[in-house]
Amino acid sequence: MKMVCKDCCFMERPVRILGFLFLLLQIEGSLSASNYLIGLGSYDITGPAADVNMMGYANMEQIASGIHFRLRARTFIVAEPEGNRVVFVNLDACMASQIVTIKVLERLKARYGEVYTEKNVAISGIHTHAGPGGYLQYVVYIVTSLGFVRQSFDVIVDGIEKSIIQAHENLRPGSILINKGELLDAGINRSPSSYLNNPANERSNINMTLIKFVDEEWGPIGSFNWFATHGTSMSRTNSLISGDNKGAAARFMEDWFKQTSFTADYDSLSFNRSVSGRIPRRVSSIIPNFHEKRKELMELAASFKSSQGRPVTRLLSVARRVRNSLRQADKPQFVSAFCQTNCGDVSPNTLGAFCIDTGLPCDFNHSTCNGKNELCYGRGPGYPDEFKSTEIIGRKQFKKAVELFDKATEELKGKVGYQHAYIDFSNLQVSVPKAGGGNEVVKTCPAAMGFGFAAGTTDGPGAFDFRQGDDQVRELKPDAADFNMCFVVPWECLWKLVRNLLKPPGQEQIDCQKPKPILLDTGEMKLPYDWVPSILPVQIVRIGQLVILSVPAEFTTMAGRRLRDAVKTVLTSGRNKQFDSNVHIVIAGLTNTYSQYVTTFEEYQVQRYEEFKKLAAALIGGGSVEPGLQPPDLLDKQISLLTPVVLDATPLGVNFGDVKDDIANSTFKRGNTVSVTFWSACPRNDLMTEGTFALVELLQDRKTWIPAFDDDDFCLKFKWSRPAKLSPQSYATIDWRIPESVVTGVYRIRHFGASKSLFGSIRHFTGTSSAFVVE
């Protein structure tokens, strides 16, 4: 008998981990005689904000054209004073990438030798669907980005490395507290019919688990938490780079901590005032309020007209960045990460799925509207405003994290350890329980994408009328009757013809993948190079009574719950018992590489988008772990069809940075939106890493402009566009939605950019709008 781990989503691959977890009992490490050494780091990984397809929805029309807020790599390192250490990196990216992980490890080895290796470094993605694609190495994952995008890849590798370097150089004695609590309204199950197919006694609510880092000298310096909800508050039509709800939550919490200036008397702060209301703005804490009369402010603003665009150095963009100007050199930077876990079937679109043509709820079992899949969309709590939905779900996670952060008292104590192995999941023999009792040995087979993949989910439905839950699709055969079928279901017929041209599945593969009908036999497609991975990493990280299971996939709610329960049973029983019932186990999803979805057997039976074989033992027994076959390094084989920037231009007599459309009014109220458009250049010329394309400046002392908000703020949007597709001319529109917390005063908007000449030289420029009053 053959069985297979199966998947049906945009990315791909079977994952078998459970048996490997038994090896945690053999993790090396010695008990710390004192507190841990703790180091945190954070670095900008915002990719190209123009021309590049976004990763996640597989929508070729979703091309980046600006920034909602910036993306970051956030890292913690925990070390025993004289023993093991572990690294965890949280990426504001759709998922980790095998080639990114490989190249980061190469750089770390060159810098630190064997201190940081594949065994003790975990790199995890938050699953935002609003980040630039093209940074993975397998064909399926980069088709919509027109192949590999070197700029996307480089900025992520550089940012991860720099965040780890920061954390390494910041290692200091400290302690770690842990807390967890239920968060009920930041996600719903987006595959309800599949979820209800699980036993009723196993279905329950979702928890957030948070660890709080406390420096021995400085006190709290950061937190990382794990909570399951998809990064799909931003829709498949959004074109602004965004960390979605988890990236927003991290930005909110980091700003909140800095503005409230946490001290030893943290408990005395008013939680309700600073969290439940608004996030205190950094400006209000450093700039005295203006007390001049309205007329005087307007006269002052009128004296500052828009400036002509002028050349500048790139360093000015970095220096003017708000968080750079506010950083205290002698104090550790507060870092807060909102990590992803088993989010496979959890949607942030909490109002449910509705038909866009009728407004009625979608079909419960297949998520269709009158049989049409592409009409069914989930609605976020801020519907129809996706930015508001992102903010609401982000704030819910932020508020729960602050609550857990504030009340955390349990301290992590004990060993730091890790285990890691590479497994070839395309040809793996495992022992699984039989329905009638006993066990049987079964075998996996190469991956394949089913018709559920083409159906998508309610967060991002597919096209061509494919349906979730479809396991009854016939194989196309070359006879008249089957060709007649093409007139009934033409898109199904077309996909099958395309599949058969690429690589028709053999009967053995068809039988192995049942009950899933094969849309694309990706596991056996090798031209021009591998379409999907077959060798995948599995990893365990331990910090005291916290155990992190690094999995290269998206586990559904139930699959993750069963995995955690199985691991807990192993860790709290047996001869080598090292844990009591208080062990904390979290799943870090989308870690080190990506391989699709993992579900329970019951969920798989109804062939939803999150279909997969239930977990089975991948490695069984104790002792050391065989490292396994290394995954391939396909960097030199990558193909890119993305055209480079040829040149930038402006109309005759216009400079880069000149204002095209100035502010509409001279005065604005809180809650209004200020909009300015500049003559600009392609953002791919310089990503402005750790800098900014957009800045709101506040006038201080009637003569000095200081940075107030930039393109890393939720309230500011940087939008880039061309007047025509192939035009060398372009615009930058900066929208500032004025927060309720800003001080009254005189403001202006500044744009930074970089233009490319026909001969390839890059020149940086800036320009400013006319000043205006916020009253």
PDB file of C-alpha atoms in Angstrom, residues 266-424:
ATOM      1  CA  TYR A 266       5.871  49.505  34.360  1.00  0.00           C
ATOM      2  CA  ASP A 267       2.850  48.217  36.264  1.00  0.00           C
ATOM      3  CA  SER A 268       1.902  51.751  37.238  1.00  0.00           C
ATOM      4  CA  LEU A 269       1.253  52.774  33.637  1.00  0.00           C
ATOM      5  CA  SER A 270      -2.353  53.241  32.552  1.00  0.00           C
ATOM      6  CA  PHE A 271      -2.978  50.298  30.258  1.00  0.00           C
ATOM      7  CA  ASN A 272      -6.430  51.467  29.237  1.00  0.00           C
ATOM      8  CA  ARG A 273      -5.295  54.935  28.289  1.00  0.00           C
ATOM      9  CA  SER A 274      -2.277  54.006  26.176  1.00  0.00           C
ATOM     10  CA  VAL A 275      -3.450  50.767  24.630  1.00  0.00           C
ATOM     11  CA  SER A 276      -7.211  50.727  24.368  1.00  0.00           C
ATOM     12  CA  GLY A 277      -7.294  54.298  23.143  1.00  0.00           C
ATOM     13  CA  ARG A 278      -4.592  55.408  20.764  1.00  0.00           C
ATOM     14  CA  ILE A 279      -0.899  54.699  20.442  1.00  0.00           C
ATOM     15  CA  PRO A 280       0.957  57.728  21.818  1.00  0.00           C
ATOM     16  CA  ARG A 281       2.864  59.440  19.002  1.00  0.00           C
ATOM     17  CA  ARG A 282       6.571  60.018  19.412  1.00  0.00           C
ATOM     18  CA  VAL A 283       6.106  63.619  18.349  1.00  0.00           C
ATOM     19  CA  SER A 284       3.824  64.517  21.224  1.00  0.00           C
ATOM     20  CA  SER A 285       6.452  63.398  23.736  1.00  0.00           C
ATOM     21  CA  ILE A 286       9.318  65.500  22.386  1.00  0.00           C
ATOM     22  CA  ILE A 287       7.732  68.562  20.828  1.00  0.00           C
ATOM     23  CA  PRO A 288       6.032  71.189  22.986  1.00  0.00           C
ATOM     24  CA  ASN A 289       2.531  72.142  21.850  1.00  0.00           C
ATOM     25  CA  PHE A 290       2.131  75.269  19.772  1.00  0.00           C
ATOM     26  CA  HIS A 291       0.068  77.919  21.552  1.00  0.00           C
ATOM     27  CA  GLU A 292       0.013  80.547  18.805  1.00  0.00           C
ATOM     28  CA  LYS A 293      -3.298  81.593  17.465  1.00  0.00           C
ATOM     29  CA  ARG A 294      -4.619  80.017  14.291  1.00  0.00           C
ATOM     30  CA  LYS A 295      -3.907  83.145  12.209  1.00  0.00           C
ATOM     31  CA  GLU A 296      -0.287  83.230  13.303  1.00  0.00           C
ATOM     32  CA  LEU A 297       0.170  79.560  12.454  1.00  0.00           C
ATOM     33  CA  MET A 298      -1.317  80.078   8.996  1.00  0.00           C
ATOM     34  CA  GLU A 299       0.960  83.044   8.338  1.00  0.00           C
ATOM     35  CA  LEU A 300       3.952  80.994   9.423  1.00  0.00           C
ATOM     36  CA  ALA A 301       2.954  78.100   7.164  1.00  0.00           C
ATOM     37  CA  ALA A 302       2.413  80.452   4.224  1.00  0.00           C
ATOM     38  CA  SER A 303       6.053  81.530   4.434  1.00  0.00           C
ATOM     39  CA  PHE A 304       7.229  78.009   3.496  1.00  0.00           C
ATOM     40  CA  LYS A 305       6.412  77.295  -0.146  1.00  0.00           C
ATOM     41  CA  SER A 306       7.134  74.034  -1.939  1.00  0.00           C
ATOM     42  CA  SER A 307      10.809  73.710  -2.777  1.00  0.00           C
ATOM     43  CA  GLN A 308      12.320  72.807  -6.106  1.00  0.00           C
ATOM     44  CA  GLY A 309      13.721  69.297  -6.268  1.00  0.00           C
ATOM     45  CA  ARG A 310      17.439  69.188  -5.531  1.00  0.00           C
ATOM     46  CA  PRO A 311      20.281  66.646  -5.344  1.00  0.00           C
ATOM     47  CA  VAL A 312      21.157  65.144  -1.954  1.00  0.00           C
ATOM     48  CA  THR A 313      23.209  62.270  -0.603  1.00  0.00           C
ATOM     49  CA  ARG A 314      21.534  58.986   0.255  1.00  0.00           C
ATOM     50  CA  LEU A 315      22.575  59.425   3.895  1.00  0.00           C
ATOM     51  CA  LEU A 316      20.055  62.232   4.336  1.00  0.00           C
ATOM     52  CA  SER A 317      17.178  59.770   3.852  1.00  0.00           C
ATOM     53  CA  VAL A 318      18.658  57.527   6.553  1.00  0.00           C
ATOM     54  CA  ALA A 319      19.412  60.391   8.935  1.00  0.00           C
ATOM     55  CA  ARG A 320      15.923  61.861   8.611  1.00  0.00           C
ATOM     56  CA  ARG A 321      14.196  58.536   9.304  1.00  0.00           C
ATOM     57  CA  VAL A 322      12.093  59.029  12.433  1.00  0.00           C
ATOM     58  CA  ARG A 323      13.235  55.984  14.399  1.00  0.00           C
ATOM     59  CA  ASN A 324      16.887  56.632  13.586  1.00  0.00           C
ATOM     60  CA  SER A 325      16.666  60.180  14.904  1.00  0.00           C
ATOM     61  CA  LEU A 326      15.008  59.027  18.134  1.00  0.00           C
ATOM     62  CA  ARG A 327      17.297  56.081  18.902  1.00  0.00           C
ATOM     63  CA  GLN A 328      19.306  56.220  22.131  1.00  0.00           C
ATOM     64  CA  ALA A 329      22.819  54.946  21.433  1.00  0.00           C
ATOM     65  CA  ASP A 330      23.473  53.765  24.986  1.00  0.00           C
ATOM     66  CA  LYS A 331      20.186  51.837  25.398  1.00  0.00           C
ATOM     67  CA  PRO A 332      19.165  48.515  23.785  1.00  0.00           C
ATOM     68  CA  GLN A 333      16.617  48.902  21.001  1.00  0.00           C
ATOM     69  CA  PHE A 334      13.232  47.458  21.937  1.00  0.00           C
ATOM     70  CA  VAL A 335      12.294  44.715  19.466  1.00  0.00           C
ATOM     71  CA  SER A 336       8.845  43.142  19.273  1.00  0.00           C
ATOM     72  CA  ALA A 337       7.978  40.367  16.806  1.00  0.00           C
ATOM     73  CA  PHE A 338       4.571  38.863  16.050  1.00  0.00           C
ATOM     74  CA  CYS A 339       5.422  35.421  14.709  1.00  0.00           C
ATOM     75  CA  GLN A 340       3.354  33.007  12.690  1.00  0.00           C
ATOM     76  CA  THR A 341       2.323  29.542  13.846  1.00  0.00           C
ATOM     77  CA  ASN A 342      -0.254  27.018  12.566  1.00  0.00           C
ATOM     78  CA  CYS A 343      -2.279  29.483  10.490  1.00  0.00           C
ATOM     79  CA  GLY A 344      -3.155  27.173   7.593  1.00  0.00           C
ATOM     80  CA  ASP A 345      -6.921  27.542   7.933  1.00  0.00           C
ATOM     81  CA  VAL A 346      -7.169  30.750   9.997  1.00  0.00           C
ATOM     82  CA  SER A 347      -8.309  33.953   8.292  1.00  0.00           C
ATOM     83  CA  PRO A 348      -8.205  37.515   9.689  1.00  0.00           C
ATOM     84  CA  ASN A 349     -11.308  38.307   7.624  1.00  0.00           C
ATOM     85  CA  THR A 350     -13.548  37.793  10.607  1.00  0.00           C
ATOM     86  CA  LEU A 351     -16.864  38.930   9.127  1.00  0.00           C
ATOM     87  CA  GLY A 352     -16.922  35.782   7.010  1.00  0.00           C
ATOM     88  CA  ALA A 353     -17.034  35.016   3.278  1.00  0.00           C
ATOM     89  CA  PHE A 354     -19.608  36.682   1.029  1.00  0.00           C
ATOM     90  CA  CYS A 355     -20.529  36.712  -2.653  1.00  0.00           C
ATOM     91  CA  ILE A 356     -19.463  39.939  -4.301  1.00  0.00           C
ATOM     92  CA  ASP A 357     -22.390  39.786  -6.766  1.00  0.00           C
ATOM     93  CA  THR A 358     -25.262  39.220  -4.316  1.00  0.00           C
ATOM     94  CA  GLY A 359     -23.815  40.097  -0.922  1.00  0.00           C
ATOM     95  CA  LEU A 360     -25.043  36.760   0.427  1.00  0.00           C
ATOM     96  CA  PRO A 361     -22.842  34.281   2.351  1.00  0.00           C
ATOM     97  CA  CYS A 362     -20.828  31.886   0.185  1.00  0.00           C
ATOM     98  CA  ASP A 363     -21.657  28.196  -0.085  1.00  0.00           C
ATOM     99  CA  PHE A 364     -20.548  26.614   3.190  1.00  0.00           C
ATOM    100  CA  ASN A 365     -18.944  23.477   1.786  1.00  0.00           C
ATOM    101  CA  HIS A 366     -17.253  24.765  -1.367  1.00  0.00           C
ATOM    102  CA  SER A 367     -16.888  28.547  -0.820  1.00  0.00           C
ATOM    103  CA  THR A 368     -18.613  29.335  -4.112  1.00  0.00           C
ATOM    104  CA  CYS A 369     -21.325  31.674  -5.332  1.00  0.00           C
ATOM    105  CA  ASN A 370     -23.760  29.991  -7.698  1.00  0.00           C
ATOM    106  CA  GLY A 371     -20.962  27.530  -8.431  1.00  0.00           C
ATOM    107  CA  LYS A 372     -18.387  30.252  -9.151  1.00  0.00           C
ATOM    108  CA  ASN A 373     -15.326  30.214  -6.922  1.00  0.00           C
ATOM    109  CA  GLU A 374     -13.933  33.605  -7.942  1.00  0.00           C
ATOM    110  CA  LEU A 375     -16.950  35.502  -6.590  1.00  0.00           C
ATOM    111  CA  CYS A 376     -16.413  34.410  -2.964  1.00  0.00           C
ATOM    112  CA  TYR A 377     -14.314  36.751  -0.802  1.00  0.00           C
ATOM    113  CA  GLY A 378     -13.695  37.064   2.914  1.00  0.00           C
ATOM    114  CA  ARG A 379     -14.471  40.369   4.621  1.00  0.00           C
ATOM    115  CA  GLY A 380     -12.271  41.880   7.274  1.00  0.00           C
ATOM    116  CA  PRO A 381     -13.637  43.767  10.296  1.00  0.00           C
ATOM    117  CA  GLY A 382     -13.023  47.106   8.572  1.00  0.00           C
ATOM    118  CA  TYR A 383     -14.752  46.092   5.337  1.00  0.00           C
ATOM    119  CA  PRO A 384     -14.626  47.562   2.727  1.00  0.00           C
ATOM    120  CA  ASP A 385     -11.418  49.323   3.879  1.00  0.00           C
ATOM    121  CA  GLU A 386      -8.582  46.762   3.871  1.00  0.00           C
ATOM    122  CA  PHE A 387      -6.216  49.174   5.609  1.00  0.00           C
ATOM    123  CA  LYS A 388      -8.708  49.546   8.440  1.00  0.00           C
ATOM    124  CA  SER A 389      -9.082  45.760   8.650  1.00  0.00           C
ATOM    125  CA  THR A 390      -5.308  45.412   8.860  1.00  0.00           C
ATOM    126  CA  GLU A 391      -5.183  47.981  11.637  1.00  0.00           C
ATOM    127  CA  ILE A 392      -8.019  46.370  13.614  1.00  0.00           C
ATOM    128  CA  ILE A 393      -6.561  42.846  13.510  1.00  0.00           C
ATOM    129  CA  GLY A 394      -3.091  44.231  14.186  1.00  0.00           C
ATOM    130  CA  ARG A 395      -4.302  46.170  17.207  1.00  0.00           C
ATOM    131  CA  LYS A 396      -6.120  43.145  18.611  1.00  0.00           C
ATOM    132  CA  GLN A 397      -2.879  41.179  18.574  1.00  0.00           C
ATOM    133  CA  PHE A 398      -0.959  44.178  19.899  1.00  0.00           C
ATOM    134  CA  LYS A 399      -3.326  44.690  22.827  1.00  0.00           C
ATOM    135  CA  LYS A 400      -3.222  41.008  23.790  1.00  0.00           C
ATOM    136  CA  ALA A 401       0.573  41.034  23.553  1.00  0.00           C
ATOM    137  CA  VAL A 402       0.847  44.039  25.869  1.00  0.00           C
ATOM    138  CA  GLU A 403      -1.506  42.370  28.327  1.00  0.00           C
ATOM    139  CA  LEU A 404       0.614  39.196  28.336  1.00  0.00           C
ATOM    140  CA  PHE A 405       3.822  41.243  28.449  1.00  0.00           C
ATOM    141  CA  ASP A 406       2.568  43.195  31.457  1.00  0.00           C
ATOM    142  CA  LYS A 407       1.416  40.136  33.398  1.00  0.00           C
ATOM    143  CA  ALA A 408       4.245  37.718  32.550  1.00  0.00           C
ATOM    144  CA  THR A 409       5.763  36.202  35.711  1.00  0.00           C
ATOM    145  CA  GLU A 410       6.816  32.644  34.837  1.00  0.00           C
ATOM    146  CA  GLU A 411      10.548  32.516  34.131  1.00  0.00           C
ATOM    147  CA  LEU A 412      12.171  30.195  31.614  1.00  0.00           C
ATOM    148  CA  LYS A 413      14.873  28.119  33.275  1.00  0.00           C
ATOM    149  CA  GLY A 414      17.023  25.261  32.119  1.00  0.00           C
ATOM    150  CA  LYS A 415      18.765  24.022  29.031  1.00  0.00           C
ATOM    151  CA  VAL A 416      19.221  25.677  25.681  1.00  0.00           C
ATOM    152  CA  GLY A 417      19.265  23.059  22.942  1.00  0.00           C
ATOM    153  CA  TYR A 418      18.322  22.133  19.385  1.00  0.00           C
ATOM    154  CA  GLN A 419      17.981  19.309  16.863  1.00  0.00           C
ATOM    155  CA  HIS A 420      17.843  19.498  13.080  1.00  0.00           C
ATOM    156  CA  ALA A 421      17.649  17.153  10.114  1.00  0.00           C
ATOM    157  CA  TYR A 422      16.958  17.255   6.381  1.00  0.00           C
ATOM    158  CA  ILE A 423      14.412  14.721   5.139  1.00  0.00           C
ATOM    159  CA  ASP A 424      13.642  13.653   1.569  1.00  0.00           C
TER     160      ASP A 424
END
